[in-house]
Amino acid sequence: MASNSSLVGSDLMQQQIKAIIVQMLVMIFLCINLLLIITFYTKECFYTTPRYILFAVTLLSDSLLLFMSDVLLMFTYFYLTMQVWLCIIISFPVLLYLVVTPVTLTAMTLERYVAIFMPLRHGELCSTRNTMYCILIIHGLSSVPCIVVLCTLFASASLSFYNQYRLCSVEIFILHRWQDHVRSAVHQFYFLIMCIIIIFSYVKIMKVARAAAGEDKKSTWKGLRTVLLHGFQLLLCLIQLWCPFIEAAVLQINFRIFLDVRYFNYIMFSLAPRCLSPLIYGLRDEAFFHALKNYVSFGRYKRNI
């Protein structure tokens, strides 16, 4: 009995340590994102430029996703259950913004492609109004996987199911094997399309970048590093689309392993790509970095320049 109680105490301590680590990371990233969002609204050139508008969309979607997914993660770790209908309401924005970020990053890739290969039409195609339409299209496309999951649930679940108390996770929405196949097909289709667009665009962009740089190796390497960081972030975001399938398979084997796998996936494929957005599009962008530095220093940085 003593050994069993010590094991339970050890597991509880590990969960508490993991929970504290997650809360610290989430708070840090949310504070950074909030600072960047405030900086975005300090200059008119930011909220009238398509590239920065899409960057702000990723910051907002990442912040909401981090907060909501962190709440669900804590509910899972401390075995807090809720009624299924409430879980559906909470899970909808999580499922939506899980896809919004990679789709937005793909749109940013296309915007760079248009800027390089169609410079004369860039102002027309990437106007502020068209960017607003693009954001609506991004959210429309991103909602399709979520709607598919929920529609398959509504078509197969009984009314009594929505009043049951369960641990809130996407896995409880999958009642039959065919639902898992449908969800997998939709995510694989999105995965394939985004990969094709990103690879095609960046291969073409890098050819132009290398040719334009000429003997300027430093400029070429800087462009290459940006592309590699952007590609790595998108890869992590796209891998995240596969995490529910891995977690569902592990859940059938062992619940404790499921918790560990979910924790690892959350750190690697939810937190990690979200912390890359401020680095790639905030700190590495000269205009945005100067505006951020000026805001943090309460205007003293601008006067010094």
GROMACS .gro file of C-alpha atoms in nm:
model
  305
    1MET     CA    1   0.000   0.000   0.000
    2ALA     CA    2   0.284   0.238   0.086
    3SER     CA    3   0.453   0.177  -0.249
    4ASN     CA    4   0.127   0.235  -0.435
    5SER     CA    5   0.065   0.563  -0.253
    6SER     CA    6   0.422   0.675  -0.325
    7LEU     CA    7   0.371   0.598  -0.695
    8VAL     CA    8   0.048   0.797  -0.697
    9GLY     CA    9   0.223   1.085  -0.523
   10SER     CA   10   0.509   1.070  -0.774
   11ASP     CA   11   0.265   1.077  -1.068
   12LEU     CA   12   0.081   1.371  -0.916
   13MET     CA   13   0.406   1.563  -0.868
   14GLN     CA   14   0.509   1.496  -1.228
   15GLN     CA   15   0.173   1.624  -1.350
   16GLN     CA   16   0.208   1.937  -1.138
   17ILE     CA   17   0.559   2.004  -1.270
   18LYS     CA   18   0.442   1.957  -1.629
   19ALA     CA   19   0.143   2.183  -1.566
   20ILE     CA   20   0.368   2.457  -1.423
   21ILE     CA   21   0.607   2.435  -1.720
   22VAL     CA   22   0.320   2.461  -1.966
   23GLN     CA   23   0.165   2.757  -1.783
   24MET     CA   24   0.498   2.943  -1.782
   25LEU     CA   25   0.554   2.885  -2.154
   26VAL     CA   26   0.198   2.979  -2.247
   27MET     CA   27   0.212   3.299  -2.041
   28ILE     CA   28   0.545   3.400  -2.198
   29PHE     CA   29   0.420   3.342  -2.553
   30LEU     CA   30   0.088   3.518  -2.484
   31CYS     CA   31   0.270   3.822  -2.343
   32ILE     CA   32   0.502   3.836  -2.645
   33ASN     CA   33   0.210   3.802  -2.886
   34LEU     CA   34   0.016   4.073  -2.704
   35LEU     CA   35   0.315   4.308  -2.726
   36LEU     CA   36   0.348   4.241  -3.099
   37ILE     CA   37  -0.026   4.293  -3.157
   38ILE     CA   38  -0.011   4.630  -2.978
   39THR     CA   39   0.293   4.724  -3.188
   40PHE     CA   40   0.100   4.628  -3.502
   41TYR     CA   41  -0.158   4.899  -3.426
   42THR     CA   42   0.099   5.171  -3.355
   43LYS     CA   43   0.176   5.245  -3.722
   44GLU     CA   44  -0.062   5.285  -4.013
   45CYS     CA   45   0.181   5.117  -4.252
   46PHE     CA   46   0.140   4.790  -4.060
   47TYR     CA   47  -0.239   4.761  -4.062
   48THR     CA   48  -0.259   4.871  -4.428
   49THR     CA   49   0.006   4.627  -4.557
   50PRO     CA   50  -0.114   4.273  -4.648
   51ARG     CA   51   0.195   4.098  -4.511
   52TYR     CA   52   0.162   4.258  -4.168
   53ILE     CA   53  -0.217   4.211  -4.161
   54LEU     CA   54  -0.175   3.839  -4.219
   55PHE     CA   55   0.099   3.834  -3.955
   56ALA     CA   56  -0.146   3.990  -3.708
   57VAL     CA   57  -0.401   3.721  -3.798
   58THR     CA   58  -0.148   3.450  -3.707
   59LEU     CA   59  -0.073   3.626  -3.375
   60LEU     CA   60  -0.443   3.647  -3.284
   61SER     CA   61  -0.519   3.289  -3.389
   62ASP     CA   62  -0.209   3.157  -3.212
   63SER     CA   63  -0.299   3.343  -2.893
   64LEU     CA   64  -0.655   3.213  -2.888
   65LEU     CA   65  -0.542   2.860  -2.971
   66LEU     CA   66  -0.275   2.864  -2.699
   67PHE     CA   67  -0.521   2.983  -2.436
   68MET     CA   68  -0.805   2.744  -2.526
   69SER     CA   69  -0.585   2.438  -2.581
   70ASP     CA   70  -0.402   2.508  -2.254
   71VAL     CA   71  -0.734   2.507  -2.068
   72LEU     CA   72  -0.831   2.174  -2.227
   73LEU     CA   73  -0.488   2.030  -2.151
   74MET     CA   74  -0.524   2.120  -1.783
   75PHE     CA   75  -0.871   1.967  -1.775
   76THR     CA   76  -0.727   1.642  -1.914
   77TYR     CA   77  -0.434   1.633  -1.672
   78PHE     CA   78  -0.649   1.683  -1.366
   79TYR     CA   79  -0.927   1.453  -1.492
   80LEU     CA   80  -1.191   1.727  -1.494
   81THR     CA   81  -1.493   1.621  -1.695
   82MET     CA   82  -1.769   1.827  -1.858
   83GLN     CA   83  -2.083   1.763  -2.055
   84VAL     CA   84  -2.025   1.679  -2.420
   85TRP     CA   85  -2.234   1.972  -2.551
   86LEU     CA   86  -2.012   2.215  -2.358
   87CYS     CA   87  -1.701   2.039  -2.485
   88ILE     CA   88  -1.826   2.086  -2.843
   89ILE     CA   89  -1.865   2.461  -2.790
   90ILE     CA   90  -1.515   2.492  -2.640
   91SER     CA   91  -1.354   2.265  -2.900
   92PHE     CA   92  -1.495   2.449  -3.202
   93PRO     CA   93  -1.252   2.747  -3.187
   94VAL     CA   94  -0.965   2.510  -3.104
   95LEU     CA   95  -1.036   2.295  -3.411
   96LEU     CA   96  -1.084   2.606  -3.624
   97TYR     CA   97  -0.767   2.792  -3.526
   98LEU     CA   98  -0.565   2.473  -3.539
   99VAL     CA   99  -0.597   2.506  -3.917
  100VAL     CA  100  -0.610   2.887  -3.948
  101THR     CA  101  -0.237   2.938  -3.878
  102PRO     CA  102  -0.098   2.701  -4.146
  103VAL     CA  103  -0.355   2.828  -4.400
  104THR     CA  104  -0.259   3.189  -4.318
  105LEU     CA  105   0.111   3.107  -4.352
  106THR     CA  106   0.034   2.952  -4.690
  107ALA     CA  107  -0.147   3.275  -4.788
  108MET     CA  108   0.159   3.475  -4.678
  109THR     CA  109   0.370   3.255  -4.903
  110LEU     CA  110   0.141   3.329  -5.198
  111GLU     CA  111   0.158   3.702  -5.115
  112ARG     CA  112   0.538   3.691  -5.137
  113TYR     CA  113   0.512   3.496  -5.461
  114VAL     CA  114   0.285   3.764  -5.612
  115ALA     CA  115   0.516   4.042  -5.488
  116ILE     CA  116   0.818   3.884  -5.659
  117PHE     CA  117   0.668   3.743  -5.979
  118MET     CA  118   0.381   3.993  -6.037
  119PRO     CA  119   0.519   4.321  -5.897
  120LEU     CA  120   0.306   4.540  -6.126
  121ARG     CA  121  -0.017   4.372  -6.010
  122HIS     CA  122   0.082   4.327  -5.645
  123GLY     CA  123  -0.081   4.652  -5.531
  124GLU     CA  124  -0.406   4.555  -5.703
  125LEU     CA  125  -0.419   4.188  -5.604
  126CYS     CA  126  -0.295   4.243  -5.246
  127SER     CA  127  -0.488   4.556  -5.154
  128THR     CA  128  -0.624   4.605  -4.803
  129ARG     CA  129  -0.977   4.518  -4.916
  130ASN     CA  130  -0.863   4.200  -5.090
  131THR     CA  131  -0.665   4.107  -4.779
  132MET     CA  132  -0.985   4.133  -4.571
  133TYR     CA  133  -1.159   3.905  -4.822
  134CYS     CA  134  -0.860   3.673  -4.801
  135ILE     CA  135  -0.897   3.653  -4.421
  136LEU     CA  136  -1.263   3.555  -4.462
  137ILE     CA  137  -1.163   3.289  -4.715
  138ILE     CA  138  -0.892   3.162  -4.479
  139HIS     CA  139  -1.144   3.119  -4.198
  140GLY     CA  140  -1.395   2.961  -4.435
  141LEU     CA  141  -1.142   2.706  -4.558
  142SER     CA  142  -1.015   2.643  -4.205
  143SER     CA  143  -1.366   2.574  -4.075
  144VAL     CA  144  -1.426   2.287  -4.320
  145PRO     CA  145  -1.234   2.018  -4.118
  146CYS     CA  146  -1.408   2.131  -3.798
  147ILE     CA  147  -1.752   2.125  -3.963
  148VAL     CA  148  -1.682   1.780  -4.107
  149VAL     CA  149  -1.590   1.642  -3.763
  150LEU     CA  150  -1.897   1.792  -3.596
  151CYS     CA  151  -2.136   1.692  -3.877
  152THR     CA  152  -2.024   1.330  -3.857
  153LEU     CA  153  -2.078   1.347  -3.481
  154PHE     CA  154  -2.428   1.496  -3.513
  155ALA     CA  155  -2.518   1.231  -3.769
  156SER     CA  156  -2.418   0.937  -3.548
  157ALA     CA  157  -2.463   1.042  -3.181
  158SER     CA  158  -2.784   1.005  -2.982
  159LEU     CA  159  -2.931   1.296  -2.784
  160SER     CA  160  -2.833   1.135  -2.454
  161PHE     CA  161  -2.468   1.142  -2.560
  162TYR     CA  162  -2.451   1.524  -2.535
  163ASN     CA  163  -2.545   1.515  -2.165
  164GLN     CA  164  -2.275   1.266  -2.070
  165TYR     CA  165  -1.974   1.382  -1.868
  166ARG     CA  166  -1.642   1.315  -2.046
  167LEU     CA  167  -1.284   1.437  -2.057
  168CYS     CA  168  -1.295   1.704  -2.327
  169SER     CA  169  -1.085   1.601  -2.627
  170VAL     CA  170  -1.136   1.554  -2.999
  171GLU     CA  171  -1.132   1.176  -2.950
  172ILE     CA  172  -1.478   1.175  -2.787
  173PHE     CA  173  -1.625   1.307  -3.115
  174ILE     CA  174  -1.516   0.991  -3.297
  175LEU     CA  175  -1.779   0.726  -3.225
  176HIS     CA  176  -1.727   0.508  -3.533
  177ARG     CA  177  -1.430   0.404  -3.743
  178TRP     CA  178  -1.567   0.568  -4.057
  179GLN     CA  179  -1.565   0.909  -3.882
  180ASP     CA  180  -1.193   0.871  -3.823
  181HIS     CA  181  -1.141   0.787  -4.190
  182VAL     CA  182  -1.336   1.094  -4.302
  183ARG     CA  183  -1.142   1.324  -4.068
  184SER     CA  184  -0.814   1.169  -4.180
  185ALA     CA  185  -0.901   1.217  -4.548
  186VAL     CA  186  -0.984   1.586  -4.499
  187HIS     CA  187  -0.665   1.658  -4.303
  188GLN     CA  188  -0.449   1.467  -4.552
  189PHE     CA  189  -0.602   1.666  -4.838
  190TYR     CA  190  -0.521   1.996  -4.664
  191PHE     CA  191  -0.174   1.869  -4.578
  192LEU     CA  192  -0.104   1.779  -4.941
  193ILE     CA  193  -0.237   2.104  -5.091
  194MET     CA  194  -0.045   2.329  -4.848
  195CYS     CA  195   0.276   2.130  -4.897
  196ILE     CA  196   0.250   2.162  -5.276
  197ILE     CA  197   0.185   2.538  -5.260
  198ILE     CA  198   0.467   2.602  -5.013
  199ILE     CA  199   0.728   2.388  -5.189
  200PHE     CA  200   0.643   2.529  -5.533
  201SER     CA  201   0.642   2.892  -5.414
  202TYR     CA  202   0.965   2.872  -5.219
  203VAL     CA  203   1.157   2.685  -5.485
  204LYS     CA  204   1.066   2.962  -5.730
  205ILE     CA  205   1.134   3.239  -5.476
  206MET     CA  206   1.474   3.098  -5.377
  207LYS     CA  207   1.582   3.080  -5.742
  208VAL     CA  208   1.504   3.449  -5.781
  209ALA     CA  209   1.667   3.534  -5.448
  210ARG     CA  210   1.991   3.357  -5.539
  211ALA     CA  211   1.999   3.519  -5.883
  212ALA     CA  212   1.930   3.866  -5.741
  213ALA     CA  213   2.187   3.831  -5.465
  214GLY     CA  214   2.467   3.745  -5.707
  215GLU     CA  215   2.796   3.748  -5.520
  216ASP     CA  216   2.634   3.882  -5.202
  217LYS     CA  217   2.656   3.561  -5.002
  218LYS     CA  218   2.540   3.729  -4.683
  219SER     CA  219   2.213   3.841  -4.843
  220THR     CA  220   2.160   3.496  -4.995
  221TRP     CA  221   2.219   3.322  -4.663
  222LYS     CA  222   1.981   3.560  -4.484
  223GLY     CA  223   1.708   3.480  -4.735
  224LEU     CA  224   1.783   3.110  -4.704
  225ARG     CA  225   1.759   3.122  -4.323
  226THR     CA  226   1.422   3.298  -4.344
  227VAL     CA  227   1.293   3.035  -4.584
  228LEU     CA  228   1.423   2.753  -4.365
  229LEU     CA  229   1.263   2.900  -4.051
  230HIS     CA  230   0.935   2.959  -4.233
  231GLY     CA  231   0.942   2.607  -4.376
  232PHE     CA  232   1.022   2.455  -4.037
  233GLN     CA  233   0.734   2.641  -3.874
  234LEU     CA  234   0.491   2.529  -4.142
  235LEU     CA  235   0.616   2.171  -4.110
  236LEU     CA  236   0.543   2.173  -3.736
  237CYS     CA  237   0.197   2.322  -3.797
  238LEU     CA  238   0.118   2.060  -4.060
  239ILE     CA  239   0.245   1.776  -3.840
  240GLN     CA  240   0.006   1.902  -3.575
  241LEU     CA  241  -0.281   1.801  -3.804
  242TRP     CA  242  -0.166   1.441  -3.760
  243CYS     CA  243  -0.141   1.454  -3.380
  244PRO     CA  244  -0.508   1.363  -3.314
  245PHE     CA  245  -0.465   1.036  -3.508
  246ILE     CA  246  -0.150   0.944  -3.313
  247GLU     CA  247  -0.317   1.032  -2.982
  248ALA     CA  248  -0.631   0.836  -3.069
  249ALA     CA  249  -0.422   0.527  -3.144
  250VAL     CA  250  -0.224   0.561  -2.820
  251LEU     CA  251  -0.544   0.614  -2.620
  252GLN     CA  252  -0.655   0.263  -2.718
  253ILE     CA  253  -0.335   0.123  -2.565
  254ASN     CA  254  -0.278   0.310  -2.239
  255PHE     CA  255  -0.425   0.628  -2.089
  256ARG     CA  256  -0.105   0.726  -1.906
  257ILE     CA  257   0.098   0.700  -2.227
  258PHE     CA  258  -0.177   0.901  -2.397
  259LEU     CA  259  -0.124   1.186  -2.147
  260ASP     CA  260   0.253   1.184  -2.206
  261VAL     CA  261   0.212   1.178  -2.585
  262ARG     CA  262  -0.042   1.461  -2.571
  263TYR     CA  263   0.195   1.666  -2.353
  264PHE     CA  264   0.484   1.610  -2.597
  265ASN     CA  265   0.268   1.696  -2.900
  266TYR     CA  266   0.143   2.011  -2.729
  267ILE     CA  267   0.497   2.134  -2.657
  268MET     CA  268   0.645   2.038  -2.995
  269PHE     CA  269   0.361   2.106  -3.238
  270SER     CA  270   0.148   2.370  -3.061
  271LEU     CA  271   0.388   2.584  -2.857
  272ALA     CA  272   0.702   2.556  -3.071
  273PRO     CA  273   0.559   2.678  -3.405
  274ARG     CA  274   0.369   2.956  -3.225
  275CYS     CA  275   0.689   3.090  -3.072
  276LEU     CA  276   0.851   3.100  -3.417
  277SER     CA  277   0.597   3.352  -3.554
  278PRO     CA  278   0.729   3.644  -3.345
  279LEU     CA  279   1.086   3.548  -3.437
  280ILE     CA  280   1.036   3.518  -3.813
  281TYR     CA  281   0.787   3.797  -3.879
  282GLY     CA  282   0.840   4.026  -3.580
  283LEU     CA  283   1.200   4.044  -3.462
  284ARG     CA  284   1.360   3.962  -3.799
  285ASP     CA  285   1.158   4.227  -3.984
  286GLU     CA  286   1.353   4.553  -3.963
  287ALA     CA  287   1.056   4.793  -3.973
  288PHE     CA  288   0.854   4.594  -3.722
  289PHE     CA  289   1.155   4.547  -3.494
  290HIS     CA  290   1.226   4.921  -3.483
  291ALA     CA  291   0.859   4.995  -3.408
  292LEU     CA  292   0.860   4.732  -3.133
  293LYS     CA  293   1.180   4.870  -2.982
  294ASN     CA  294   1.042   5.222  -2.995
  295TYR     CA  295   0.721   5.112  -2.820
  296VAL     CA  296   0.902   4.917  -2.547
  297SER     CA  297   1.136   5.210  -2.479
  298PHE     CA  298   0.837   5.453  -2.459
  299GLY     CA  299   0.959   5.653  -2.759
  300ARG     CA  300   1.318   5.703  -2.642
  301TYR     CA  301   1.455   5.472  -2.911
  302LYS     CA  302   1.303   5.687  -3.187
  303ARG     CA  303   1.452   6.003  -3.043
  304ASN     CA  304   1.795   5.843  -3.017
  305ILE     CA  305   1.782   5.744  -3.383
   0.00000   0.00000   0.00000
